[in-house]
Amino acid sequence: MGDLVEQLVHGLTLGSLYAMVATGLALMFGVVRLVNFAHGEFYMLGGYAFWYAYRVLGLPYPVAGVAAAAATALFGLAYERTVIRTILARTWHVQLIATLATSITLTNLAIIVFGTQPKEVPTMLSSAIAEVGGVRLAWQRPLVLVVAVVVFAGLEWFVTRTKLGRAMRAMSQNREACAVVGVDVQRVALATFGLSAALAGAAAALVSPLFNIFPDVGALLTLKAFAAVIVGGFGYVKGAIAAAFLIGVAESLAAGYLSYAYKDAIAFVVMVAVLLVRPQGLFGRRIGI
Amino acid sequence: MALFETRGLTKRFLGVTAVDAVDLSIEAGELVSLIGPNGSGKTTLFHCVTGYLAPDGGRVLFHGRDVTGVAAHRIARLGVGRTFQVVSVFPRLSALENLLTFLQQHQEESVLARLVRAPRVRRYEAAAVERAMTLLDSVGLAARADAPAGSLSYGQRKLLAFAAALMPDPELVLLDEPAAAVDPTMINQMKEQIRALHRQGKTVLLVEHNMDVVMDISQRVIVLDHGQKIAEGPPEVVRRDPKVIEAYFGR
Amino acid sequence: MRALRWSLGGAFLVAVPWIVAAVAPGQQRYILHVLIFTALYGALALSYDLVVGHVGSLSLAHPAFFGIGAYTAALLATEARWPFAAALPAGIAAAGLVALVVGVPMFRLTEHSFAMGTLGFALVAQIVATNWVEFTRGPLCVTGIPKPELGSLRIATLPAFYWMGLTAVGLVGLLYHGLTTARLGRAFHAVRDNETLASAASIHPLKYRMLAFVIGGAVAGGVGTLFVSYVGVLCPTELAVSLSVNLLVMLFLGGVGSLRGVLVGAVAFTALPEILRMAPTWRMVIYGLLLLLIVIRAPDGLEGVIRRGSAAWRRPSSSGP
């Protein structure tokens, strides 16, 4: 029984990670109709930024975490300004290949700059093990879940209560109408990328203490986040979050009870299974984020 | 037995009933127009009967055979040709190749035979080219046979799409707004083309907004409003029907 | 006239080992090695272009089919002592069969989902190859794959492998040409450029997408078989997703959808880094940037540049094709 609880907590941790990364992906698709194959690299860069702030500069954990999110956000803005601007009007083939190319470039640059050895960033909470009713888990895990929930609540507030957030939601529902009404479409697109990147960077700061950072951590992550976005119903953020937790828990249970080696295949299996039965995703085709 | 029938055809989208239990019956050789205000379900009906949308209720019959929900490419193969509301061609292929593409499935060779270019295949190719050039000539595009379809003007593409739909010699021809966005000077030519189809014995069903065209060439007019059939009959009768007048003007 | 050019060109290509021996004797091993890889990559790129360039499906599953063909042949040759003449068709068939099985659910997905689905499949294939150690030896690799023997003919020298590669790319080129021209080609292109209209033209979109996908996958499996028979060793790293990126670079650099373009791309991709002697990671950085630049600025690749250039040179009088 304790074993099952551990697996579930692990699954929720994974789910939180996937959800934060998937949210960014869903936002980008919802608001500007673009699939960013380099999204996992936001997480990777965020992880290295966090490592640098926490281990190299020695900043306190919360400060390092915020710094990592901010640095990733900046990168997201730069990425939108350079690569994304030029491919927004092109076909999805071009967008796919361009972002895939970016992913490969960033991954290999990371190998050159940081080397292939994973960076470990243990924090107090990742090393401190709690024992609750026969269940042993690092304090970092509940922290991840709590912060994720806070972040999602914050996001909901942002999208419903702030001008920028409402503009994002409006754009995801009807882009042409927004341009007509005077919404600064360019600015909203830029902000969306910054926000998505920040989410990935924050996720990295939360989860890296548990999983380490290495250059090609992004590849599998992009796939799983994408699986969550598809299963949740393209562009529907809440759906993506729910699907991400589903995938995280499924993966953890599969790793614990079926086979650790093939755990990474679970997200793919879930995605294909859902798509075959319900091609519009678990929650159907929604309009808007 | 009618050539083409729908019985209680229904299609819904997100709570809106776009096509509401529509009964149509078209005899072979008829020239019928389908009219109605914007959003009355005409193009949706076209998509349902040509296999692009699966109906939510009712049946579609072609030659008495139930073809409800059959895939688009199979319906086309049964002898149904259509054009699209938004002009649709293969932009990267030449005008000639566009037409040749429509003659795909009407010769039954295997993929292998086509691969090795068996002599039979080459003979078919030659006959196909001849037929294509004749059709291009009839719409005045013979001179542009080798031009990429994407480089043609809107009107020329519309004519190309029309010619392409006729390439496999379909029994039933469905035209979606053939007069839309066509130069007024060309409308007479277009009317003539449709009348020519009629004379050849083809069955023509067209969706159209241009009332002059509809009244001028149709044998029979069917009126849809909010997905329902509200009137049917000869053009002069339908145009005076109070229900039809209200549908168009009484809002 | 064309036949003469083809024969001369063909004769030249066949004579390359002797030409190289005469012109640069000390470099012969190295040059032939590069050319063998170029030929195999060329064949692989052509098979990929069938799917991406001609039917317009952005599949990222090709590394998996290459790997399935490679592993099938490698294991049959080493474990069951199958001769090359049997292992090659087995590799082709295995890859084609998997493509058939995987293609059906995959093509129910559209656009991005299809790309992601195929990417996921490729990742899973690599995971399986790496972890199913009892079967594939995992990271320890399959070693000792024997050189091909066709009856009394033994392909063991570099020139022999070169001619094998040349034959492969020649045959694949012929297949590619037959599939992408005339009516078959029109059907593929119709599905690629306007699927809705293709249906109205009685063309079954799924049938043609599957045809390209399965043939492309089967050929990739065949190339995988030839690859392992040359290299003698097979590791799961050969199925890496980066192979898709490499293939995309070849296609887009040279000219997607064009026989000449794809082959030019394969030559440029394989020969260039050898000439430049780049380290593998820097190579991938350059390729990534190159692909990014090309797909944005010149999606027609070198082929497009050449065609636009020669169109500008040609005089305005046009006299039919």
PDB file of N, CA, C and O in Angstrom, chain A residues 264-288:
ATOM      1  N   ASP A 264       8.880   5.408 -20.696  1.00  0.00           N
ATOM      2  CA  ASP A 264       8.740   6.570 -21.569  1.00  0.00           C
ATOM      3  C   ASP A 264       7.788   6.317 -22.721  1.00  0.00           C
ATOM      4  O   ASP A 264       7.347   7.253 -23.374  1.00  0.00           O
ATOM      5  N   ALA A 265       7.495   5.054 -22.957  1.00  0.00           N
ATOM      6  CA  ALA A 265       6.580   4.755 -24.053  1.00  0.00           C
ATOM      7  C   ALA A 265       5.125   4.977 -23.660  1.00  0.00           C
ATOM      8  O   ALA A 265       4.258   5.056 -24.518  1.00  0.00           O
ATOM      9  N   ILE A 266       4.855   5.071 -22.362  1.00  0.00           N
ATOM     10  CA  ILE A 266       3.473   5.159 -21.877  1.00  0.00           C
ATOM     11  C   ILE A 266       2.732   6.363 -22.441  1.00  0.00           C
ATOM     12  O   ILE A 266       1.592   6.247 -22.887  1.00  0.00           O
ATOM     13  N   ALA A 267       3.390   7.509 -22.415  1.00  0.00           N
ATOM     14  CA  ALA A 267       2.723   8.723 -22.907  1.00  0.00           C
ATOM     15  C   ALA A 267       2.261   8.518 -24.344  1.00  0.00           C
ATOM     16  O   ALA A 267       1.146   8.880 -24.716  1.00  0.00           O
ATOM     17  N   PHE A 268       3.116   7.921 -25.121  1.00  0.00           N
ATOM     18  CA  PHE A 268       2.803   7.658 -26.518  1.00  0.00           C
ATOM     19  C   PHE A 268       1.645   6.687 -26.641  1.00  0.00           C
ATOM     20  O   PHE A 268       0.725   6.874 -27.437  1.00  0.00           O
ATOM     21  N   VAL A 269       1.661   5.636 -25.834  1.00  0.00           N
ATOM     22  CA  VAL A 269       0.588   4.644 -25.870  1.00  0.00           C
ATOM     23  C   VAL A 269      -0.742   5.278 -25.492  1.00  0.00           C
ATOM     24  O   VAL A 269      -1.762   5.069 -26.157  1.00  0.00           O
ATOM     25  N   VAL A 270      -0.736   6.077 -24.415  1.00  0.00           N
ATOM     26  CA  VAL A 270      -1.965   6.758 -23.981  1.00  0.00           C
ATOM     27  C   VAL A 270      -2.490   7.647 -25.102  1.00  0.00           C
ATOM     28  O   VAL A 270      -3.675   7.634 -25.431  1.00  0.00           O
ATOM     29  N   MET A 271      -1.579   8.414 -25.693  1.00  0.00           N
ATOM     30  CA  MET A 271      -1.977   9.337 -26.747  1.00  0.00           C
ATOM     31  C   MET A 271      -2.625   8.599 -27.919  1.00  0.00           C
ATOM     32  O   MET A 271      -3.714   8.961 -28.370  1.00  0.00           O
ATOM     33  N   VAL A 272      -1.963   7.566 -28.415  1.00  0.00           N
ATOM     34  CA  VAL A 272      -2.505   6.836 -29.558  1.00  0.00           C
ATOM     35  C   VAL A 272      -3.833   6.179 -29.190  1.00  0.00           C
ATOM     36  O   VAL A 272      -4.786   6.193 -29.965  1.00  0.00           O
ATOM     37  N   ALA A 273      -3.908   5.615 -27.968  1.00  0.00           N
ATOM     38  CA  ALA A 273      -5.150   4.958 -27.544  1.00  0.00           C
ATOM     39  C   ALA A 273      -6.316   5.951 -27.530  1.00  0.00           C
ATOM     40  O   ALA A 273      -7.383   5.671 -28.074  1.00  0.00           O
ATOM     41  N   VAL A 274      -6.076   7.119 -26.941  1.00  0.00           N
ATOM     42  CA  VAL A 274      -7.142   8.124 -26.878  1.00  0.00           C
ATOM     43  C   VAL A 274      -7.527   8.571 -28.285  1.00  0.00           C
ATOM     44  O   VAL A 274      -8.704   8.674 -28.623  1.00  0.00           O
ATOM     45  N   LEU A 275      -6.538   8.817 -29.112  1.00  0.00           N
ATOM     46  CA  LEU A 275      -6.814   9.326 -30.464  1.00  0.00           C
ATOM     47  C   LEU A 275      -7.585   8.331 -31.305  1.00  0.00           C
ATOM     48  O   LEU A 275      -8.372   8.715 -32.157  1.00  0.00           O
ATOM     49  N   LEU A 276      -7.334   7.049 -31.081  1.00  0.00           N
ATOM     50  CA  LEU A 276      -8.054   6.064 -31.879  1.00  0.00           C
ATOM     51  C   LEU A 276      -9.520   6.003 -31.472  1.00  0.00           C
ATOM     52  O   LEU A 276     -10.396   5.804 -32.297  1.00  0.00           O
ATOM     53  N   VAL A 277      -9.760   6.200 -30.181  1.00  0.00           N
ATOM     54  CA  VAL A 277     -11.128   6.095 -29.694  1.00  0.00           C
ATOM     55  C   VAL A 277     -11.868   7.423 -29.821  1.00  0.00           C
ATOM     56  O   VAL A 277     -13.031   7.477 -30.187  1.00  0.00           O
ATOM     57  N   ARG A 278     -11.165   8.507 -29.510  1.00  0.00           N
ATOM     58  CA  ARG A 278     -11.790   9.829 -29.522  1.00  0.00           C
ATOM     59  C   ARG A 278     -10.823  10.822 -30.152  1.00  0.00           C
ATOM     60  O   ARG A 278     -10.088  11.496 -29.456  1.00  0.00           O
ATOM     61  N   PRO A 279     -10.822  10.918 -31.488  1.00  0.00           N
ATOM     62  CA  PRO A 279      -9.818  11.743 -32.171  1.00  0.00           C
ATOM     63  C   PRO A 279      -9.856  13.209 -31.760  1.00  0.00           C
ATOM     64  O   PRO A 279      -8.873  13.920 -31.915  1.00  0.00           O
ATOM     65  N   GLN A 280     -10.986  13.663 -31.221  1.00  0.00           N
ATOM     66  CA  GLN A 280     -11.049  15.075 -30.846  1.00  0.00           C
ATOM     67  C   GLN A 280     -10.498  15.308 -29.457  1.00  0.00           C
ATOM     68  O   GLN A 280     -10.568  16.409 -28.940  1.00  0.00           O
ATOM     69  N   GLY A 281      -9.938  14.282 -28.841  1.00  0.00           N
ATOM     70  CA  GLY A 281      -9.385  14.447 -27.503  1.00  0.00           C
ATOM     71  C   GLY A 281     -10.423  14.124 -26.445  1.00  0.00           C
ATOM     72  O   GLY A 281     -11.610  14.043 -26.729  1.00  0.00           O
ATOM     73  N   LEU A 282      -9.976  13.969 -25.209  1.00  0.00           N
ATOM     74  CA  LEU A 282     -10.871  13.566 -24.129  1.00  0.00           C
ATOM     75  C   LEU A 282     -12.012  14.549 -23.920  1.00  0.00           C
ATOM     76  O   LEU A 282     -13.125  14.162 -23.591  1.00  0.00           O
ATOM     77  N   PHE A 283     -11.712  15.831 -24.091  1.00  0.00           N
ATOM     78  CA  PHE A 283     -12.720  16.826 -23.759  1.00  0.00           C
ATOM     79  C   PHE A 283     -13.354  17.450 -24.991  1.00  0.00           C
ATOM     80  O   PHE A 283     -14.067  18.417 -24.905  1.00  0.00           O
ATOM     81  N   GLY A 284     -13.059  16.872 -26.143  1.00  0.00           N
ATOM     82  CA  GLY A 284     -13.674  17.389 -27.353  1.00  0.00           C
ATOM     83  C   GLY A 284     -13.011  18.654 -27.836  1.00  0.00           C
ATOM     84  O   GLY A 284     -12.181  19.235 -27.160  1.00  0.00           O
ATOM     85  N   ARG A 285     -13.406  19.081 -29.027  1.00  0.00           N
ATOM     86  CA  ARG A 285     -12.801  20.286 -29.597  1.00  0.00           C
ATOM     87  C   ARG A 285     -13.391  21.532 -28.950  1.00  0.00           C
ATOM     88  O   ARG A 285     -14.520  21.880 -29.194  1.00  0.00           O
ATOM     89  N   ARG A 286     -12.604  22.180 -28.127  1.00  0.00           N
ATOM     90  CA  ARG A 286     -13.058  23.449 -27.554  1.00  0.00           C
ATOM     91  C   ARG A 286     -12.473  24.580 -28.366  1.00  0.00           C
ATOM     92  O   ARG A 286     -11.422  24.442 -28.964  1.00  0.00           O
ATOM     93  N   ILE A 287     -13.147  25.690 -28.321  1.00  0.00           N
ATOM     94  CA  ILE A 287     -12.594  26.871 -28.975  1.00  0.00           C
ATOM     95  C   ILE A 287     -12.025  27.780 -27.903  1.00  0.00           C
ATOM     96  O   ILE A 287     -12.723  28.187 -26.995  1.00  0.00           O
ATOM     97  N   GLY A 288     -10.754  28.083 -27.998  1.00  0.00           N
ATOM     98  CA  GLY A 288     -10.165  29.007 -27.034  1.00  0.00           C
ATOM     99  C   GLY A 288      -9.456  28.294 -25.906  1.00  0.00           C
ATOM    100  O   GLY A 288      -9.684  27.108 -25.665  1.00  0.00           O
TER     101      GLY A 288
END
